[in-house]
Coordinates of C-alpha atoms in Angstrom, one line a residue:
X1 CA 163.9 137.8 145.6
X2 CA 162.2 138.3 149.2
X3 CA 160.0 135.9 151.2
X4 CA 157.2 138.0 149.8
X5 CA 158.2 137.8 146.1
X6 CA 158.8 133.9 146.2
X7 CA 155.5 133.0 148.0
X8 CA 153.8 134.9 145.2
X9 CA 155.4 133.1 142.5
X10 CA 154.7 129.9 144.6
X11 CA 151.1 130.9 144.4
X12 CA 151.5 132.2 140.9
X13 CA 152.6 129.0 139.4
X14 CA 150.4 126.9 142.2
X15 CA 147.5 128.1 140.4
X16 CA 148.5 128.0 136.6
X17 CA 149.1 124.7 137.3
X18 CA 145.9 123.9 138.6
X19 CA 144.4 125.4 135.6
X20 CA 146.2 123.6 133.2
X21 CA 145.5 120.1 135.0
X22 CA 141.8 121.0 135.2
X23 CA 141.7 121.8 131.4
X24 CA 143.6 118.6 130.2
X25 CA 141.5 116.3 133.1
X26 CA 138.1 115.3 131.1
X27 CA 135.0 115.9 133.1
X28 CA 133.4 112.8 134.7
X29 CA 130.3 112.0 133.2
X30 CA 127.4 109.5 134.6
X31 CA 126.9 106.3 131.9
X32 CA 124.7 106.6 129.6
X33 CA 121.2 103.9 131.0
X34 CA 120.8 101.6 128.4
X35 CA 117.6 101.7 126.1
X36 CA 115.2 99.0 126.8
X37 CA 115.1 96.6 124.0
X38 CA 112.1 96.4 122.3
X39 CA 110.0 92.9 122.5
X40 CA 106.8 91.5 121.1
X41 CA 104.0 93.1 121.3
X42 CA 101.4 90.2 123.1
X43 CA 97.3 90.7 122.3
X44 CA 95.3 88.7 124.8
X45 CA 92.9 85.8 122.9
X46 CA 89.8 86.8 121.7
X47 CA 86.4 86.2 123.4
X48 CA 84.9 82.3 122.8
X49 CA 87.1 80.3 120.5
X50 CA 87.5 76.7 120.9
X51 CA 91.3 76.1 120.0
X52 CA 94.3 77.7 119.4
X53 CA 96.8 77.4 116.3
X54 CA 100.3 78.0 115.9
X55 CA 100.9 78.2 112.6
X56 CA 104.6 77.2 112.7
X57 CA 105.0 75.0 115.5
X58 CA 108.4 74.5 115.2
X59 CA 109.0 78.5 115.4
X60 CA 108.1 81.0 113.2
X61 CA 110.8 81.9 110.4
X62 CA 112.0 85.2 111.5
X63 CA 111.0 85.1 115.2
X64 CA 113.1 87.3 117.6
X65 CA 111.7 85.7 120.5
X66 CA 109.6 83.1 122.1
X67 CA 107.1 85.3 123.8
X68 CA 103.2 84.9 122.5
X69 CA 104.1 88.3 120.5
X70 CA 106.2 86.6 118.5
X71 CA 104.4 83.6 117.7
X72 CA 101.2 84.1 115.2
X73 CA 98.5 81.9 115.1
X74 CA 95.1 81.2 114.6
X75 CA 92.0 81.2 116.9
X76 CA 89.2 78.5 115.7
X77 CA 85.4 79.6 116.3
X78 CA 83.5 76.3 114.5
X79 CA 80.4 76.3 113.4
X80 CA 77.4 73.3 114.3
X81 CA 75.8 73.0 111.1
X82 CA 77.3 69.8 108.8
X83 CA 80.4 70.1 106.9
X84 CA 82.5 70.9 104.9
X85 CA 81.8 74.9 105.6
X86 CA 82.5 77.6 104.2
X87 CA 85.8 79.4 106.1
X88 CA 86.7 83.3 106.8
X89 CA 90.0 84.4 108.3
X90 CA 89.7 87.4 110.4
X91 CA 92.1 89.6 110.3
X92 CA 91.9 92.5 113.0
X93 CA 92.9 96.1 112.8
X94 CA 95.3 98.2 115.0
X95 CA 98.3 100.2 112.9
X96 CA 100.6 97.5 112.8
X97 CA 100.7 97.8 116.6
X98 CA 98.1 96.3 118.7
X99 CA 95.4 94.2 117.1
X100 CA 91.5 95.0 118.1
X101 CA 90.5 91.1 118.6
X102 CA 87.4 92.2 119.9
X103 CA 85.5 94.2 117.9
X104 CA 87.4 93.7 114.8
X105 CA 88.3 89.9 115.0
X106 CA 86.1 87.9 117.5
X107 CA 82.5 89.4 117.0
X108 CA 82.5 88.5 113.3
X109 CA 84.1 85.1 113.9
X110 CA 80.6 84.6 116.2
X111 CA 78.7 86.0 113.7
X112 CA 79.9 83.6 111.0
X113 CA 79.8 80.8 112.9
X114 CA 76.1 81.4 113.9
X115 CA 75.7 81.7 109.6
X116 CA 77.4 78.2 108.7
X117 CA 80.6 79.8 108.1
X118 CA 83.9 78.0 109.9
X119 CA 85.9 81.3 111.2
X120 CA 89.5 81.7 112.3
X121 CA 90.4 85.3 114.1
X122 CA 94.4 85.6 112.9
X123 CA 97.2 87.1 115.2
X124 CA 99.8 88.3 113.4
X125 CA 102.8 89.8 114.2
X126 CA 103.3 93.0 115.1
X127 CA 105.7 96.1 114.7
X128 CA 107.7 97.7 116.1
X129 CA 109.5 94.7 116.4
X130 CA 108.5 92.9 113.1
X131 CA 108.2 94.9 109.9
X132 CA 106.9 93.9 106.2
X133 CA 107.1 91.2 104.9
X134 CA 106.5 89.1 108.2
X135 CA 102.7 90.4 108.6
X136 CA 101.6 89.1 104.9
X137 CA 103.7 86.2 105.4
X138 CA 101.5 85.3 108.5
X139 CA 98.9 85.7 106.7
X140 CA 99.8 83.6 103.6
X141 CA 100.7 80.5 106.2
X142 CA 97.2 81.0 108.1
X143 CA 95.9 80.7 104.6
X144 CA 97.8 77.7 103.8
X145 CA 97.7 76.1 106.9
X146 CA 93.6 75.9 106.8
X147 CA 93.8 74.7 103.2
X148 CA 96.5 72.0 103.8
X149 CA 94.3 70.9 107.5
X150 CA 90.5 71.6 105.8
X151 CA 89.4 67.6 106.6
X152 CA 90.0 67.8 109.9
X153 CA 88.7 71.2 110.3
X154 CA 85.8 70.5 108.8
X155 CA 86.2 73.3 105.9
X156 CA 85.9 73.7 102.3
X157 CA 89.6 74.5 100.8
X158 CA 88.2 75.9 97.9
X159 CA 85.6 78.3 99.7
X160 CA 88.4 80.2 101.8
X161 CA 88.0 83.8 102.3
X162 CA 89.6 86.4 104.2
X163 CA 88.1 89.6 106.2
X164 CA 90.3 92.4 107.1
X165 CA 89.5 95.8 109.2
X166 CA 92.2 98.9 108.6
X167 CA 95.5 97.4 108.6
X168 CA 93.8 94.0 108.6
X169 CA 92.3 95.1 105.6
X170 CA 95.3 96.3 103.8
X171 CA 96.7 92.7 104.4
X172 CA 93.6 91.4 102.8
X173 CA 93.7 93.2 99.7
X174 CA 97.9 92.6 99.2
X175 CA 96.7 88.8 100.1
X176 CA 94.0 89.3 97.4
X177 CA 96.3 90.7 94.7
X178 CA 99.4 89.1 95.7
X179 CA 99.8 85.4 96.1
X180 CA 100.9 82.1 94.8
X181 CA 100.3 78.8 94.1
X182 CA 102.5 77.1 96.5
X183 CA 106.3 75.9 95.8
X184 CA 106.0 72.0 94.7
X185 CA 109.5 71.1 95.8
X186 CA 108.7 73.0 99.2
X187 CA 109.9 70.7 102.4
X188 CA 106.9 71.6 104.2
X189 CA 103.7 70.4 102.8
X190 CA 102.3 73.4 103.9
X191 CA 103.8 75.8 101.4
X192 CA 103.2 73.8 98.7
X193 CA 99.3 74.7 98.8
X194 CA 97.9 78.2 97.4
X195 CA 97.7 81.1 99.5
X196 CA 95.2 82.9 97.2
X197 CA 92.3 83.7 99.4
X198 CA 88.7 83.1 97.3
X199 CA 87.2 86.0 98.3
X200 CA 88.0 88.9 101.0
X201 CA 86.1 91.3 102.4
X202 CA 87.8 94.7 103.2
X203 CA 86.5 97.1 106.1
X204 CA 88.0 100.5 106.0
X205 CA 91.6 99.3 104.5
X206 CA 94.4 100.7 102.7
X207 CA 94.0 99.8 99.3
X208 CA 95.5 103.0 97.5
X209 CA 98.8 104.0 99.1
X210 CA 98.2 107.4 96.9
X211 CA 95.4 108.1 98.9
X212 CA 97.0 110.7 101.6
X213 CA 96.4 109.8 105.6
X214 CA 95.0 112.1 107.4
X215 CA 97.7 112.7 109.9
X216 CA 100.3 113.4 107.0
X217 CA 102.6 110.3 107.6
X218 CA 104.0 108.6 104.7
X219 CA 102.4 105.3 103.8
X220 CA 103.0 102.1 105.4
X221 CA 105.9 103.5 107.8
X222 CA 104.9 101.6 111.2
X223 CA 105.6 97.8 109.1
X224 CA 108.0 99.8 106.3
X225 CA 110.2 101.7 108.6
X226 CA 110.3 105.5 108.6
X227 CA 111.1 107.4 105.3
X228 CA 110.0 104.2 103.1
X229 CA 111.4 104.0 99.4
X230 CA 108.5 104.6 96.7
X231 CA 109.4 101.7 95.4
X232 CA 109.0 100.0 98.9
X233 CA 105.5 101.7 98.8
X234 CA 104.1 100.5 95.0
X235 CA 105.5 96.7 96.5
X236 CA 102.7 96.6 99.3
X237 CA 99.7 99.1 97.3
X238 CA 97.0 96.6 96.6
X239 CA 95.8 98.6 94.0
X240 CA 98.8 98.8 91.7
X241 CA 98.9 95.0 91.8
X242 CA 95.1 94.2 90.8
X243 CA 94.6 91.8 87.9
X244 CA 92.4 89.3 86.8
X245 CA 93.4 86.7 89.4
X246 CA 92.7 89.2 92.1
X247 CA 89.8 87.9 94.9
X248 CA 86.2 88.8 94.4
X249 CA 86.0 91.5 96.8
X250 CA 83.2 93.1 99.0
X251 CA 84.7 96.4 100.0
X252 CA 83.1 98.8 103.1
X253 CA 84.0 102.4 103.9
X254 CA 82.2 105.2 105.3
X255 CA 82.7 109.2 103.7
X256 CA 83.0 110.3 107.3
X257 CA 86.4 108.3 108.3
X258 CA 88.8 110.4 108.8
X259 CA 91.8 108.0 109.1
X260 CA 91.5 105.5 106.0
X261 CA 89.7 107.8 103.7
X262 CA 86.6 106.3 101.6
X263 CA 88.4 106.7 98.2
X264 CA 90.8 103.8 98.8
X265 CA 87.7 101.5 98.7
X266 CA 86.5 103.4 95.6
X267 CA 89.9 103.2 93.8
X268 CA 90.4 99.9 94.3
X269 CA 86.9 99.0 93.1
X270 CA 87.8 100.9 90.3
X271 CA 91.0 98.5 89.6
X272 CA 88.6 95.7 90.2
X273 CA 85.9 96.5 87.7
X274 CA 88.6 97.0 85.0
X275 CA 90.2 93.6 85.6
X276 CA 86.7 92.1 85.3
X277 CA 86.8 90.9 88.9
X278 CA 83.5 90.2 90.3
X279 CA 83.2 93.0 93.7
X280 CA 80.4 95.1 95.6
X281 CA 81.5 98.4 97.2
X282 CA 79.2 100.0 99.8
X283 CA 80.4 103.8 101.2
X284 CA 78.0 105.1 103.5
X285 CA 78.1 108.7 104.4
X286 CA 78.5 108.5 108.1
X287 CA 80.6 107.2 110.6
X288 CA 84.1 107.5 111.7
X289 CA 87.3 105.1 111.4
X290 CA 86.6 101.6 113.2
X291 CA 82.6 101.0 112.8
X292 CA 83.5 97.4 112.6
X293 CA 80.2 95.4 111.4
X294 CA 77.8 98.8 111.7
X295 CA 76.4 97.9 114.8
X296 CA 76.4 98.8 118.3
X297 CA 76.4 102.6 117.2
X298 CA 75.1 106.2 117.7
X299 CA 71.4 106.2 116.4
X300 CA 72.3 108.9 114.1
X301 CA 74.7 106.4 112.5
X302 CA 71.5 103.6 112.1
X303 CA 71.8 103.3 108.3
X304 CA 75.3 101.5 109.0
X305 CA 73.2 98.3 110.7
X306 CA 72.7 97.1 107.1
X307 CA 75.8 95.6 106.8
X308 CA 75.5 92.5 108.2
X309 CA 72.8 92.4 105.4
X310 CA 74.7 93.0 102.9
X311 CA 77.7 90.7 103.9
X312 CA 75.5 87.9 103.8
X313 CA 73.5 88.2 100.8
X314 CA 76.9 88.8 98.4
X315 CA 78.7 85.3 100.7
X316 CA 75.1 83.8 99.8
X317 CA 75.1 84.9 96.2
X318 CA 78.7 83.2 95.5
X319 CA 77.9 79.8 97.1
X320 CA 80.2 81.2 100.6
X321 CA 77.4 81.8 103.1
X322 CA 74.9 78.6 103.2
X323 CA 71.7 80.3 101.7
X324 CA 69.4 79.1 104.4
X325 CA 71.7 81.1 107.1
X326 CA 69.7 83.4 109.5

């Protein structure tokens, strides 16, 4: 073999072997940045209430944190006439996500105060870091709590109610139709009271998981998790669990929302009448999703100012409002 002939077999096999090394060598990739973890969700306070509750002061049971997301708790608004009053718990609306303290949460804990009523705007935990059960199970403690602290809060255990707005509202009616009457042998005093509110009062909620949403997601997934069992589903529907224990109810919905459709307040009413528990339903035919207490609206939508109206006559028929409230 000449010069000629071995340099291009040099070449030759200088190549081939080049290839093969680049084939068998894995390509260096860059690492992969690492997702951000998720964390509590925090609401700022609501407007003008005098103290603050932690429900569990010791730590919530489940809590994945120590941020103000994660802990719940209660936000007092008292009322100055003598005691012991009437209470409400507010329970603000927001998908599970955020919570609308203001116009679903501190606004009617003013207006109850300045009726006689004792009122308490809840902040629950939120997903997507805390899923079902932990929202009802706030709730059920805020319940308790104000039961097992009435004296020094100056309220009435046994005239207790609960007022929910769109996913507050579907806590209210699960709290209304799910409950018990405390564990004796509990450690904590706490959960040995009943967490069966007296009455609720349900604006634009959930109450018939059948009931399609408008944006064609399946019921429930932001606090079920995606692709939810239908037997996860029939657990949380407030309507498949109505019976004759279930809260008197005053129920509010308008034909023109578009997110919680009006016939979950009209099913459920339904369920109600048939267990022979005492309820009032009022579906107006306009207004969207989230007219909180009908006020502060479009002029067209002036038939929804009622409803303050009609929130305090049906408290004042049961004994819940004091009668002489402006």
């Amino acid at each position: 073999m000449n010069r000629f002939a071995l340099a291009a077999a040099v070449f030759s096999f200088a190549i081939t072997t080049a290839v093969s090394l680049t084939a068998q060598t894995p390509a260096v990739t860059a690492p992969a940045a690492p997702s951000a973890p998720v964390v509590a969700t925090k609401t700022a306070p609501p407007a003008g209430s005098t103290q603050t509750i932690v429900l569990w002061p010791d730590g919530a049971p489940g809590a994945k944190g120590t941020t103000e997301g994660d802990i719940p708790k209660l936000f007092t608004y008292p009322t100055a006439s003598a005691g012991p009053h009437p209470s409400v718990i507010v329970m603000p609306g927001g998908g599970y996500t955020h919570l609308v303290m203001e116009q679903e949460g501190a606004y009617e804990a003013r207006w109850l105060a300045a009726h006689g009523v004792q009122a308490f705007v809840l902040e629950y935990r939120l997903a997507p870091l805390y899923l079902y059960p932990t929202q009802s199970g706030d709730v059920s403690r805020a319940i308790r709590y104000v039961r097992a602290h009435a004296a020094e809060l100056g309220v009435d255990p046994g005239k207790l109610g609960i007022w929910g707005f769109s996913a507050g509202g579907s806590l209210a009616g699960y709290a209304a139709t799910i409950h018990s009457a405390g564990d004796p042998a509990a450690a904590d005093p706490i959960d040995r009271l009943s967490d069966r509110p007296d009455f609720e009062i349900v604006s634009y909620g959930r109450m018939d998981m059948s009931v399609a949403l408008a944006n064609g997601t399946l019921p429930m997934e932001s606090i079920l998790g995606p692709h939810p069992s239908q037997a996860a589903i029939d657990a949380i529907d407030p309507v498949k669990h109505v019976s004759a224990d279930t809260s008197p109810s005053f129920l509010y919905s308008t034909t023109g929302d578009k997110t919680v459709d009006s016939r979950n307040a009209a099913k459920f009413y339904v369920a109600l009448k048939a267990a022979g528990v005492p309820a009032e339903l009022h579906i107006f035919e306009l207004g969207q999703h989230g007219t909180h207490m009908g006020e502060g609206l479009a002029p067209a939508m002036h038939e929804l100012t009622v409803t303050p109206t009609l929130i305090a006559n049906w408290m004042q028929l049961h004994g819940w409002m004091p009668a002489d409230a402006q």
